[in-house]
Amino acid sequence: MEDHHASLAEDVERMLATQTDRRGSLRWLIAGASAAALPLAGCGGGGSDSGTSTSTTSTTSTSSTTTTGTTTTGTTTTGTTTTTTNGSCSVIPEETNGPYPGDGTNSNSSGVVNVLTMSGIVRSDIRTSISPGTATAAGVKTTVKIQVIDVNNNCAVVSGAAVYIWHCDRDGNYSLYSSGVTTENYLRGVQETDSTGTVTFTTIFPGCYTGRMPHIHFEVYPSLAKATSASNRVKTSQMAFPIATCNEVYATTGYSSSVRNFANISFATDNVFSDGYTLEMSTVTGNVTDGYVVTLTAGVAL
C-alpha cells in the first residue's frame, strides 16, 4: 500500500520550493530593473561636484538629474549637451566681483581702471580688444544670453537695463590685469536688455584657473546711461557651467592648463559656489564644433 501521507508531504514540499524559487526570481528581476534605472556617476571636478552630465544618443530624449537636493532637467541630442536649471522666481545671489572687475572699483599696475567709460565698450562681440588693445581671445565660441527679471514685479522681464560681463581667457588670464595682457581689454563688454529683458554676447568659453570653478562675472545696472560707474550697479553675480560641458571644452586644443586645474576643484571647494549655485547654473546647448549657447535668468530686486 502506498504511503499517502508521505506523498502529500512530498507534494507540499515541492510546491513550497517552487514558490520560493519564483519569489527569488522575482526579487532578482526587480533588483535588475532597479539597477538599470540608476544614473551613471558624473566625471570631472571631484566626486562632490554637482552639475548635469549628459550622454550622446541617436534620438532625442529627456532626462532628469538630481544632485545635492536640486533637480535639473535637460534634453540630450546627438553631439549636443543641454542642461536646464530650475526656473524659480528668486533673486540671484550677490557675489564678489573678484580682483579683476575693471569697473573702477580697483586698480591695475597703471592705476584705477574703468573699462565702462571706454568708447566701444557697449558691444555684443567681446572677443577682440577695443582700442588701444588689439588682441583677439582664442577659444571655443560661446554665446552668452542673460535675461534680467524683476522679482519685485512678479518676475516681469526688465527691458532697458544694462549688463556688464567679464571673464578670463582660455589660459585663465584677465585682460587689463594679468601679466602679458595688461594693455588688452578683451572679454569685457556691456549690452542693453531688449524687449525680452535679454542681453546677448559673443565670446569664448572661459578657462579654469587654480582655485576656482569656471565662471563668468556680471553686473546689472538699471540703465545703459548708468552703466559707467560701479556705484550704480544693482546686482553683482556669477554664472556657473555644468561639469559635462567643461570637460568637453577642456578636451579641445588650447585648454590644457584648464584640464589640470579643473581636476583639482569642485563646487564644494569653490570659495564662491560652495554655499549654493542653483540660481547661477547656466543652461547650455551646443558642442565644441558649432559653439555653445549659455543662458541664465538673473532675478534682481528693482
PDB file of C-alpha atoms in Angstrom:
ATOM      1  CA  MET A   1       0.000   0.000   0.000  1.00  0.00           C
ATOM      2  CA  GLU A   2       1.251   3.455  -0.870  1.00  0.00           C
ATOM      3  CA  ASP A   3       2.074   5.873   1.939  1.00  0.00           C
ATOM      4  CA  HIS A   4      -0.386   8.680   1.051  1.00  0.00           C
ATOM      5  CA  HIS A   5       0.789  10.767   3.985  1.00  0.00           C
ATOM      6  CA  ALA A   6       4.353  10.644   2.721  1.00  0.00           C
ATOM      7  CA  SER A   7       3.211  11.542  -0.815  1.00  0.00           C
ATOM      8  CA  LEU A   8       1.219  14.509   0.430  1.00  0.00           C
ATOM      9  CA  ALA A   9       4.210  15.789   2.406  1.00  0.00           C
ATOM     10  CA  GLU A  10       6.410  15.476  -0.636  1.00  0.00           C
ATOM     11  CA  ASP A  11       3.846  17.374  -2.781  1.00  0.00           C
ATOM     12  CA  VAL A  12       3.649  20.197  -0.264  1.00  0.00           C
ATOM     13  CA  GLU A  13       7.431  20.344  -0.049  1.00  0.00           C
ATOM     14  CA  ARG A  14       7.749  20.562  -3.859  1.00  0.00           C
ATOM     15  CA  MET A  15       5.066  23.296  -4.026  1.00  0.00           C
ATOM     16  CA  LEU A  16       6.822  25.415  -1.369  1.00  0.00           C
ATOM     17  CA  ALA A  17      10.148  25.006  -3.129  1.00  0.00           C
ATOM     18  CA  THR A  18       8.601  26.148  -6.420  1.00  0.00           C
ATOM     19  CA  GLN A  19       7.094  29.240  -4.791  1.00  0.00           C
ATOM     20  CA  THR A  20      10.409  30.073  -3.152  1.00  0.00           C
ATOM     21  CA  ASP A  21      12.196  29.813  -6.490  1.00  0.00           C
ATOM     22  CA  ARG A  22       9.605  32.070  -8.084  1.00  0.00           C
ATOM     23  CA  ARG A  23       9.946  34.637  -5.318  1.00  0.00           C
ATOM     24  CA  GLY A  24      13.721  34.515  -5.661  1.00  0.00           C
ATOM     25  CA  SER A  25      13.477  35.015  -9.422  1.00  0.00           C
ATOM     26  CA  LEU A  26      11.076  37.882  -8.954  1.00  0.00           C
ATOM     27  CA  ARG A  27      13.444  39.545  -6.494  1.00  0.00           C
ATOM     28  CA  TRP A  28      16.338  39.252  -8.942  1.00  0.00           C
ATOM     29  CA  LEU A  29      14.190  40.675 -11.764  1.00  0.00           C
ATOM     30  CA  ILE A  30      13.161  43.675  -9.614  1.00  0.00           C
ATOM     31  CA  ALA A  31      16.734  44.263  -8.476  1.00  0.00           C
ATOM     32  CA  GLY A  32      17.991  44.106 -12.044  1.00  0.00           C
ATOM     33  CA  ALA A  33      15.398  46.605 -13.226  1.00  0.00           C
ATOM     34  CA  SER A  34      16.263  48.984 -10.375  1.00  0.00           C
ATOM     35  CA  ALA A  35      19.977  48.794 -11.130  1.00  0.00           C
ATOM     36  CA  ALA A  36      19.363  49.544 -14.791  1.00  0.00           C
ATOM     37  CA  ALA A  37      17.425  52.660 -13.832  1.00  0.00           C
ATOM     38  CA  LEU A  38      20.227  54.137 -11.705  1.00  0.00           C
ATOM     39  CA  PRO A  39      22.127  57.079 -13.298  1.00  0.00           C
ATOM     40  CA  LEU A  40      25.830  56.706 -14.057  1.00  0.00           C
ATOM     41  CA  ALA A  41      28.179  58.754 -11.897  1.00  0.00           C
ATOM     42  CA  GLY A  42      29.372  62.005 -13.468  1.00  0.00           C
ATOM     43  CA  CYS A  43      33.038  62.716 -14.100  1.00  0.00           C
ATOM     44  CA  GLY A  44      35.400  65.610 -13.552  1.00  0.00           C
ATOM     45  CA  GLY A  45      35.947  68.204 -10.869  1.00  0.00           C
ATOM     46  CA  GLY A  46      35.810  65.778  -7.928  1.00  0.00           C
ATOM     47  CA  GLY A  47      33.198  63.420  -6.568  1.00  0.00           C
ATOM     48  CA  SER A  48      31.286  66.123  -4.714  1.00  0.00           C
ATOM     49  CA  ASP A  49      30.779  68.231  -7.812  1.00  0.00           C
ATOM     50  CA  SER A  50      27.286  68.967  -8.948  1.00  0.00           C
ATOM     51  CA  GLY A  51      26.031  69.550 -12.469  1.00  0.00           C
ATOM     52  CA  THR A  52      24.395  67.584 -15.220  1.00  0.00           C
ATOM     53  CA  SER A  53      26.332  65.026 -17.193  1.00  0.00           C
ATOM     54  CA  THR A  54      24.533  64.127 -20.384  1.00  0.00           C
ATOM     55  CA  SER A  55      25.079  61.231 -22.721  1.00  0.00           C
ATOM     56  CA  THR A  56      25.002  61.093 -26.505  1.00  0.00           C
ATOM     57  CA  THR A  57      22.213  59.106 -28.116  1.00  0.00           C
ATOM     58  CA  SER A  58      20.883  58.652 -31.624  1.00  0.00           C
ATOM     59  CA  THR A  59      17.497  60.047 -30.689  1.00  0.00           C
ATOM     60  CA  THR A  60      16.272  62.977 -28.619  1.00  0.00           C
ATOM     61  CA  SER A  61      15.432  62.070 -25.045  1.00  0.00           C
ATOM     62  CA  THR A  62      14.524  63.856 -21.821  1.00  0.00           C
ATOM     63  CA  SER A  63      16.455  63.202 -18.638  1.00  0.00           C
ATOM     64  CA  SER A  64      16.470  64.405 -15.047  1.00  0.00           C
ATOM     65  CA  THR A  65      19.478  64.591 -12.745  1.00  0.00           C
ATOM     66  CA  THR A  66      19.198  65.230  -9.005  1.00  0.00           C
ATOM     67  CA  THR A  67      22.339  66.470  -7.253  1.00  0.00           C
ATOM     68  CA  THR A  68      22.696  67.944  -3.771  1.00  0.00           C
ATOM     69  CA  GLY A  69      18.942  68.287  -3.424  1.00  0.00           C
ATOM     70  CA  THR A  70      18.494  70.177  -6.695  1.00  0.00           C
ATOM     71  CA  THR A  71      16.759  68.686  -9.719  1.00  0.00           C
ATOM     72  CA  THR A  72      17.736  69.891 -13.159  1.00  0.00           C
ATOM     73  CA  THR A  73      16.049  68.795 -16.341  1.00  0.00           C
ATOM     74  CA  GLY A  74      17.549  68.783 -19.798  1.00  0.00           C
ATOM     75  CA  THR A  75      17.367  67.386 -23.294  1.00  0.00           C
ATOM     76  CA  THR A  76      20.133  65.375 -24.887  1.00  0.00           C
ATOM     77  CA  THR A  77      20.559  65.084 -28.651  1.00  0.00           C
ATOM     78  CA  THR A  78      23.311  63.627 -30.796  1.00  0.00           C
ATOM     79  CA  GLY A  79      26.558  65.540 -30.304  1.00  0.00           C
ATOM     80  CA  THR A  80      24.855  68.179 -28.174  1.00  0.00           C
ATOM     81  CA  THR A  81      24.967  68.961 -24.476  1.00  0.00           C
ATOM     82  CA  THR A  82      21.919  70.583 -22.933  1.00  0.00           C
ATOM     83  CA  THR A  83      21.401  71.390 -19.286  1.00  0.00           C
ATOM     84  CA  THR A  84      18.490  73.288 -17.792  1.00  0.00           C
ATOM     85  CA  THR A  85      18.310  74.870 -14.346  1.00  0.00           C
ATOM     86  CA  ASN A  86      15.125  75.347 -12.386  1.00  0.00           C
ATOM     87  CA  GLY A  87      13.153  78.433 -13.303  1.00  0.00           C
ATOM     88  CA  SER A  88      12.205  79.676  -9.859  1.00  0.00           C
ATOM     89  CA  CYS A  89      11.470  83.375  -9.392  1.00  0.00           C
ATOM     90  CA  SER A  90      14.235  84.264  -6.944  1.00  0.00           C
ATOM     91  CA  VAL A  91      16.890  86.924  -6.522  1.00  0.00           C
ATOM     92  CA  ILE A  92      20.184  85.617  -7.865  1.00  0.00           C
ATOM     93  CA  PRO A  93      22.871  85.527  -5.141  1.00  0.00           C
ATOM     94  CA  GLU A  94      25.133  88.517  -4.656  1.00  0.00           C
ATOM     95  CA  GLU A  95      28.748  87.537  -5.314  1.00  0.00           C
ATOM     96  CA  THR A  96      32.148  89.176  -5.232  1.00  0.00           C
ATOM     97  CA  ASN A  97      33.276  90.976  -8.358  1.00  0.00           C
ATOM     98  CA  GLY A  98      36.706  89.476  -7.735  1.00  0.00           C
ATOM     99  CA  PRO A  99      40.100  91.123  -8.135  1.00  0.00           C
ATOM    100  CA  TYR A 100      39.751  91.873 -11.864  1.00  0.00           C
ATOM    101  CA  PRO A 101      36.468  93.752 -12.415  1.00  0.00           C
ATOM    102  CA  GLY A 102      37.756  96.701 -14.446  1.00  0.00           C
ATOM    103  CA  ASP A 103      34.710  98.669 -13.304  1.00  0.00           C
ATOM    104  CA  GLY A 104      36.514 101.461 -11.480  1.00  0.00           C
ATOM    105  CA  THR A 105      36.466  99.802  -8.061  1.00  0.00           C
ATOM    106  CA  ASN A 106      40.162  98.872  -8.006  1.00  0.00           C
ATOM    107  CA  SER A 107      43.475  99.401  -9.772  1.00  0.00           C
ATOM    108  CA  ASN A 108      45.856  97.579 -12.042  1.00  0.00           C
ATOM    109  CA  SER A 109      49.562  98.306 -12.454  1.00  0.00           C
ATOM    110  CA  SER A 110      48.753 101.658 -14.083  1.00  0.00           C
ATOM    111  CA  GLY A 111      46.186 102.896 -11.576  1.00  0.00           C
ATOM    112  CA  VAL A 112      42.393 102.809 -11.306  1.00  0.00           C
ATOM    113  CA  VAL A 113      40.922 101.073 -14.321  1.00  0.00           C
ATOM    114  CA  ASN A 114      37.348 101.591 -15.522  1.00  0.00           C
ATOM    115  CA  VAL A 115      36.575  99.911 -18.823  1.00  0.00           C
ATOM    116  CA  LEU A 116      32.934 101.029 -18.509  1.00  0.00           C
ATOM    117  CA  THR A 117      33.888 104.534 -19.619  1.00  0.00           C
ATOM    118  CA  MET A 118      35.807 103.393 -22.699  1.00  0.00           C
ATOM    119  CA  SER A 119      34.483 104.175 -26.154  1.00  0.00           C
ATOM    120  CA  GLY A 120      33.229 100.983 -27.784  1.00  0.00           C
ATOM    121  CA  ILE A 121      32.644  99.004 -24.589  1.00  0.00           C
ATOM    122  CA  VAL A 122      28.910  98.744 -25.426  1.00  0.00           C
ATOM    123  CA  ARG A 123      29.182  95.815 -27.822  1.00  0.00           C
ATOM    124  CA  SER A 124      27.990  92.289 -28.443  1.00  0.00           C
ATOM    125  CA  ASP A 125      31.156  90.548 -29.644  1.00  0.00           C
ATOM    126  CA  ILE A 126      33.717  90.843 -26.838  1.00  0.00           C
ATOM    127  CA  ARG A 127      36.419  88.533 -28.208  1.00  0.00           C
ATOM    128  CA  THR A 128      38.627  91.322 -29.592  1.00  0.00           C
ATOM    129  CA  SER A 129      40.066  94.210 -27.598  1.00  0.00           C
ATOM    130  CA  ILE A 130      38.923  97.733 -28.341  1.00  0.00           C
ATOM    131  CA  SER A 131      41.498 100.474 -28.929  1.00  0.00           C
ATOM    132  CA  PRO A 132      44.154 100.795 -27.643  1.00  0.00           C
ATOM    133  CA  GLY A 133      44.166  96.993 -27.365  1.00  0.00           C
ATOM    134  CA  THR A 134      44.486  94.814 -30.474  1.00  0.00           C
ATOM    135  CA  ALA A 135      44.431  91.146 -29.436  1.00  0.00           C
ATOM    136  CA  THR A 136      41.654  88.631 -30.010  1.00  0.00           C
ATOM    137  CA  ALA A 137      40.987  85.924 -27.426  1.00  0.00           C
ATOM    138  CA  ALA A 138      41.118  82.403 -28.877  1.00  0.00           C
ATOM    139  CA  GLY A 139      38.886  79.585 -27.683  1.00  0.00           C
ATOM    140  CA  VAL A 140      35.631  77.713 -28.219  1.00  0.00           C
ATOM    141  CA  LYS A 141      32.995  80.145 -29.457  1.00  0.00           C
ATOM    142  CA  THR A 142      30.283  80.771 -26.890  1.00  0.00           C
ATOM    143  CA  THR A 143      27.133  82.884 -26.986  1.00  0.00           C
ATOM    144  CA  VAL A 144      26.080  84.207 -23.598  1.00  0.00           C
ATOM    145  CA  LYS A 145      22.457  85.183 -23.005  1.00  0.00           C
ATOM    146  CA  ILE A 146      21.383  86.719 -19.694  1.00  0.00           C
ATOM    147  CA  GLN A 147      17.749  87.573 -19.065  1.00  0.00           C
ATOM    148  CA  VAL A 148      17.035  90.087 -16.318  1.00  0.00           C
ATOM    149  CA  ILE A 149      13.767  89.784 -14.377  1.00  0.00           C
ATOM    150  CA  ASP A 150      12.363  91.893 -11.534  1.00  0.00           C
ATOM    151  CA  VAL A 151      11.317  89.758  -8.564  1.00  0.00           C
ATOM    152  CA  ASN A 152       9.508  92.779  -7.090  1.00  0.00           C
ATOM    153  CA  ASN A 153       7.264  92.933 -10.138  1.00  0.00           C
ATOM    154  CA  ASN A 154       6.044  89.341 -10.454  1.00  0.00           C
ATOM    155  CA  CYS A 155       9.316  88.483 -12.171  1.00  0.00           C
ATOM    156  CA  ALA A 156       8.487  90.583 -15.213  1.00  0.00           C
ATOM    157  CA  VAL A 157      11.298  90.936 -17.734  1.00  0.00           C
ATOM    158  CA  VAL A 158      13.302  94.141 -17.446  1.00  0.00           C
ATOM    159  CA  SER A 159      13.918  95.923 -20.736  1.00  0.00           C
ATOM    160  CA  GLY A 160      16.277  98.895 -20.899  1.00  0.00           C
ATOM    161  CA  ALA A 161      18.561  97.666 -18.141  1.00  0.00           C
ATOM    162  CA  ALA A 162      22.271  97.047 -18.803  1.00  0.00           C
ATOM    163  CA  VAL A 163      24.580  94.122 -18.108  1.00  0.00           C
ATOM    164  CA  TYR A 164      28.369  94.217 -17.952  1.00  0.00           C
ATOM    165  CA  ILE A 165      30.151  90.847 -18.244  1.00  0.00           C
ATOM    166  CA  TRP A 166      33.818  89.889 -17.974  1.00  0.00           C
ATOM    167  CA  HIS A 167      35.773  86.672 -17.658  1.00  0.00           C
ATOM    168  CA  CYS A 168      39.210  85.121 -18.107  1.00  0.00           C
ATOM    169  CA  ASP A 169      40.611  83.813 -21.393  1.00  0.00           C
ATOM    170  CA  ARG A 170      41.317  80.150 -22.081  1.00  0.00           C
ATOM    171  CA  ASP A 171      44.676  80.445 -20.281  1.00  0.00           C
ATOM    172  CA  GLY A 172      42.992  81.783 -17.133  1.00  0.00           C
ATOM    173  CA  ASN A 173      44.211  85.359 -17.652  1.00  0.00           C
ATOM    174  CA  TYR A 174      42.137  88.516 -17.217  1.00  0.00           C
ATOM    175  CA  SER A 175      42.680  91.400 -19.616  1.00  0.00           C
ATOM    176  CA  LEU A 176      43.857  94.668 -18.012  1.00  0.00           C
ATOM    177  CA  TYR A 177      45.330  92.792 -15.048  1.00  0.00           C
ATOM    178  CA  SER A 178      47.207  89.585 -15.886  1.00  0.00           C
ATOM    179  CA  SER A 179      50.830  89.586 -16.994  1.00  0.00           C
ATOM    180  CA  GLY A 180      51.114  89.865 -20.767  1.00  0.00           C
ATOM    181  CA  VAL A 181      47.590  91.218 -21.333  1.00  0.00           C
ATOM    182  CA  THR A 182      47.531  94.408 -19.229  1.00  0.00           C
ATOM    183  CA  THR A 183      47.192  96.502 -22.399  1.00  0.00           C
ATOM    184  CA  GLU A 184      44.292  94.386 -23.678  1.00  0.00           C
ATOM    185  CA  ASN A 185      40.613  94.677 -22.740  1.00  0.00           C
ATOM    186  CA  TYR A 186      39.066  91.675 -24.480  1.00  0.00           C
ATOM    187  CA  LEU A 187      36.340  89.527 -22.911  1.00  0.00           C
ATOM    188  CA  ARG A 188      34.648  92.585 -21.416  1.00  0.00           C
ATOM    189  CA  GLY A 189      31.510  94.285 -22.674  1.00  0.00           C
ATOM    190  CA  VAL A 190      28.196  95.966 -21.920  1.00  0.00           C
ATOM    191  CA  GLN A 191      24.809  95.408 -23.528  1.00  0.00           C
ATOM    192  CA  GLU A 192      21.329  96.857 -23.004  1.00  0.00           C
ATOM    193  CA  THR A 193      18.493  94.408 -22.353  1.00  0.00           C
ATOM    194  CA  ASP A 194      15.982  94.085 -25.198  1.00  0.00           C
ATOM    195  CA  SER A 195      12.184  93.781 -25.024  1.00  0.00           C
ATOM    196  CA  THR A 196      12.542  90.284 -23.549  1.00  0.00           C
ATOM    197  CA  GLY A 197      14.943  91.519 -20.872  1.00  0.00           C
ATOM    198  CA  THR A 198      17.836  89.743 -22.565  1.00  0.00           C
ATOM    199  CA  VAL A 199      21.420  90.692 -23.441  1.00  0.00           C
ATOM    200  CA  THR A 200      23.498  88.651 -25.877  1.00  0.00           C
ATOM    201  CA  PHE A 201      27.279  88.440 -26.068  1.00  0.00           C
ATOM    202  CA  THR A 202      29.598  86.519 -28.387  1.00  0.00           C
ATOM    203  CA  THR A 203      32.684  85.339 -26.532  1.00  0.00           C
ATOM    204  CA  ILE A 204      34.803  82.234 -25.850  1.00  0.00           C
ATOM    205  CA  PHE A 205      34.339  79.584 -23.185  1.00  0.00           C
ATOM    206  CA  PRO A 206      36.394  80.685 -20.161  1.00  0.00           C
ATOM    207  CA  GLY A 207      39.308  78.643 -18.917  1.00  0.00           C
ATOM    208  CA  CYS A 208      39.669  77.180 -15.446  1.00  0.00           C
ATOM    209  CA  TYR A 209      42.387  78.680 -13.279  1.00  0.00           C
ATOM    210  CA  THR A 210      43.710  77.490  -9.930  1.00  0.00           C
ATOM    211  CA  GLY A 211      41.221  77.611  -7.067  1.00  0.00           C
ATOM    212  CA  ARG A 212      38.021  78.472  -8.976  1.00  0.00           C
ATOM    213  CA  MET A 213      35.353  76.631 -10.904  1.00  0.00           C
ATOM    214  CA  PRO A 214      34.860  78.085 -14.423  1.00  0.00           C
ATOM    215  CA  HIS A 215      32.636  81.162 -14.307  1.00  0.00           C
ATOM    216  CA  ILE A 216      31.599  84.459 -15.869  1.00  0.00           C
ATOM    217  CA  HIS A 217      31.227  87.633 -13.792  1.00  0.00           C
ATOM    218  CA  PHE A 218      28.416  90.082 -14.459  1.00  0.00           C
ATOM    219  CA  GLU A 219      26.904  93.265 -13.060  1.00  0.00           C
ATOM    220  CA  VAL A 220      23.370  94.512 -13.652  1.00  0.00           C
ATOM    221  CA  TYR A 221      22.659  98.247 -13.978  1.00  0.00           C
ATOM    222  CA  PRO A 222      19.257  99.991 -14.042  1.00  0.00           C
ATOM    223  CA  SER A 223      20.009 101.591 -17.421  1.00  0.00           C
ATOM    224  CA  LEU A 224      22.706 101.893 -20.068  1.00  0.00           C
ATOM    225  CA  ALA A 225      23.308 105.515 -19.057  1.00  0.00           C
ATOM    226  CA  LYS A 226      24.146 104.405 -15.515  1.00  0.00           C
ATOM    227  CA  ALA A 227      26.430 101.563 -16.624  1.00  0.00           C
ATOM    228  CA  THR A 228      29.538 103.747 -16.385  1.00  0.00           C
ATOM    229  CA  SER A 229      30.104 103.612 -12.634  1.00  0.00           C
ATOM    230  CA  ALA A 230      30.030 100.585 -10.355  1.00  0.00           C
ATOM    231  CA  SER A 231      28.281 102.700  -7.733  1.00  0.00           C
ATOM    232  CA  ASN A 232      25.119 102.396  -9.845  1.00  0.00           C
ATOM    233  CA  ARG A 233      25.015  98.597 -10.063  1.00  0.00           C
ATOM    234  CA  VAL A 234      22.013  96.803  -8.596  1.00  0.00           C
ATOM    235  CA  LYS A 235      23.437  93.290  -8.670  1.00  0.00           C
ATOM    236  CA  THR A 236      26.824  91.590  -8.934  1.00  0.00           C
ATOM    237  CA  SER A 237      26.862  87.863  -9.511  1.00  0.00           C
ATOM    238  CA  GLN A 238      28.500  84.989 -11.394  1.00  0.00           C
ATOM    239  CA  MET A 239      27.470  82.354 -13.925  1.00  0.00           C
ATOM    240  CA  ALA A 240      28.438  78.697 -13.454  1.00  0.00           C
ATOM    241  CA  PHE A 241      28.659  75.870 -16.018  1.00  0.00           C
ATOM    242  CA  PRO A 242      27.763  72.161 -15.975  1.00  0.00           C
ATOM    243  CA  ILE A 243      30.676  69.798 -15.401  1.00  0.00           C
ATOM    244  CA  ALA A 244      29.958  67.832 -18.582  1.00  0.00           C
ATOM    245  CA  THR A 245      30.273  70.967 -20.720  1.00  0.00           C
ATOM    246  CA  CYS A 246      33.550  71.965 -19.071  1.00  0.00           C
ATOM    247  CA  ASN A 247      35.004  68.531 -19.707  1.00  0.00           C
ATOM    248  CA  GLU A 248      34.003  68.715 -23.380  1.00  0.00           C
ATOM    249  CA  VAL A 249      35.562  72.142 -23.871  1.00  0.00           C
ATOM    250  CA  TYR A 250      38.761  71.448 -21.955  1.00  0.00           C
ATOM    251  CA  ALA A 251      39.455  68.373 -24.072  1.00  0.00           C
ATOM    252  CA  THR A 252      39.986  70.682 -27.065  1.00  0.00           C
ATOM    253  CA  THR A 253      43.209  72.349 -28.207  1.00  0.00           C
ATOM    254  CA  GLY A 254      44.367  75.326 -26.160  1.00  0.00           C
ATOM    255  CA  TYR A 255      42.733  74.434 -22.838  1.00  0.00           C
ATOM    256  CA  SER A 256      45.418  72.083 -21.483  1.00  0.00           C
ATOM    257  CA  SER A 257      46.024  74.120 -18.314  1.00  0.00           C
ATOM    258  CA  SER A 258      42.296  74.071 -17.610  1.00  0.00           C
ATOM    259  CA  VAL A 259      42.291  70.265 -17.602  1.00  0.00           C
ATOM    260  CA  ARG A 260      44.780  70.182 -14.735  1.00  0.00           C
ATOM    261  CA  ASN A 261      43.116  72.962 -12.754  1.00  0.00           C
ATOM    262  CA  PHE A 262      39.603  71.588 -13.248  1.00  0.00           C
ATOM    263  CA  ALA A 263      40.639  68.201 -11.884  1.00  0.00           C
ATOM    264  CA  ASN A 264      41.589  69.845  -8.583  1.00  0.00           C
ATOM    265  CA  ILE A 265      38.475  71.928  -7.915  1.00  0.00           C
ATOM    266  CA  SER A 266      34.801  71.243  -7.262  1.00  0.00           C
ATOM    267  CA  PHE A 267      31.660  73.200  -6.485  1.00  0.00           C
ATOM    268  CA  ALA A 268      32.037  72.044  -2.879  1.00  0.00           C
ATOM    269  CA  THR A 269      35.524  73.542  -2.566  1.00  0.00           C
ATOM    270  CA  ASP A 270      34.991  76.645  -4.699  1.00  0.00           C
ATOM    271  CA  ASN A 271      35.049  79.761  -2.497  1.00  0.00           C
ATOM    272  CA  VAL A 272      32.072  81.335  -4.291  1.00  0.00           C
ATOM    273  CA  PHE A 273      29.778  78.468  -5.300  1.00  0.00           C
ATOM    274  CA  SER A 274      30.319  76.234  -2.255  1.00  0.00           C
ATOM    275  CA  ASP A 275      27.353  77.789  -0.426  1.00  0.00           C
ATOM    276  CA  GLY A 276      24.995  77.106  -3.350  1.00  0.00           C
ATOM    277  CA  TYR A 277      24.843  77.757  -7.064  1.00  0.00           C
ATOM    278  CA  THR A 278      21.446  76.552  -8.253  1.00  0.00           C
ATOM    279  CA  LEU A 279      20.327  80.015  -9.358  1.00  0.00           C
ATOM    280  CA  GLU A 280      23.694  80.656 -11.002  1.00  0.00           C
ATOM    281  CA  MET A 281      23.897  77.454 -13.043  1.00  0.00           C
ATOM    282  CA  SER A 282      23.536  78.207 -16.744  1.00  0.00           C
ATOM    283  CA  THR A 283      21.578  76.310 -19.356  1.00  0.00           C
ATOM    284  CA  VAL A 284      23.990  75.099 -22.042  1.00  0.00           C
ATOM    285  CA  THR A 285      23.300  73.880 -25.566  1.00  0.00           C
ATOM    286  CA  GLY A 286      25.660  73.172 -28.432  1.00  0.00           C
ATOM    287  CA  ASN A 287      29.010  71.464 -28.957  1.00  0.00           C
ATOM    288  CA  VAL A 288      32.693  72.280 -29.384  1.00  0.00           C
ATOM    289  CA  THR A 289      32.451  72.280 -33.180  1.00  0.00           C
ATOM    290  CA  ASP A 290      29.482  74.587 -33.635  1.00  0.00           C
ATOM    291  CA  GLY A 291      29.946  76.516 -30.419  1.00  0.00           C
ATOM    292  CA  TYR A 292      27.812  76.782 -27.300  1.00  0.00           C
ATOM    293  CA  VAL A 293      24.910  78.927 -26.185  1.00  0.00           C
ATOM    294  CA  VAL A 294      24.772  79.509 -22.427  1.00  0.00           C
ATOM    295  CA  THR A 295      21.677  81.066 -20.906  1.00  0.00           C
ATOM    296  CA  LEU A 296      20.932  82.356 -17.422  1.00  0.00           C
ATOM    297  CA  THR A 297      17.984  84.129 -15.822  1.00  0.00           C
ATOM    298  CA  ALA A 298      19.104  86.755 -13.323  1.00  0.00           C
ATOM    299  CA  GLY A 299      16.480  87.759 -10.811  1.00  0.00           C
ATOM    300  CA  VAL A 300      17.019  91.231  -9.315  1.00  0.00           C
ATOM    301  CA  ALA A 301      15.001  93.359  -6.914  1.00  0.00           C
ATOM    302  CA  LEU A 302      14.342  96.741  -8.510  1.00  0.00           C
TER     303      LEU A 302
END
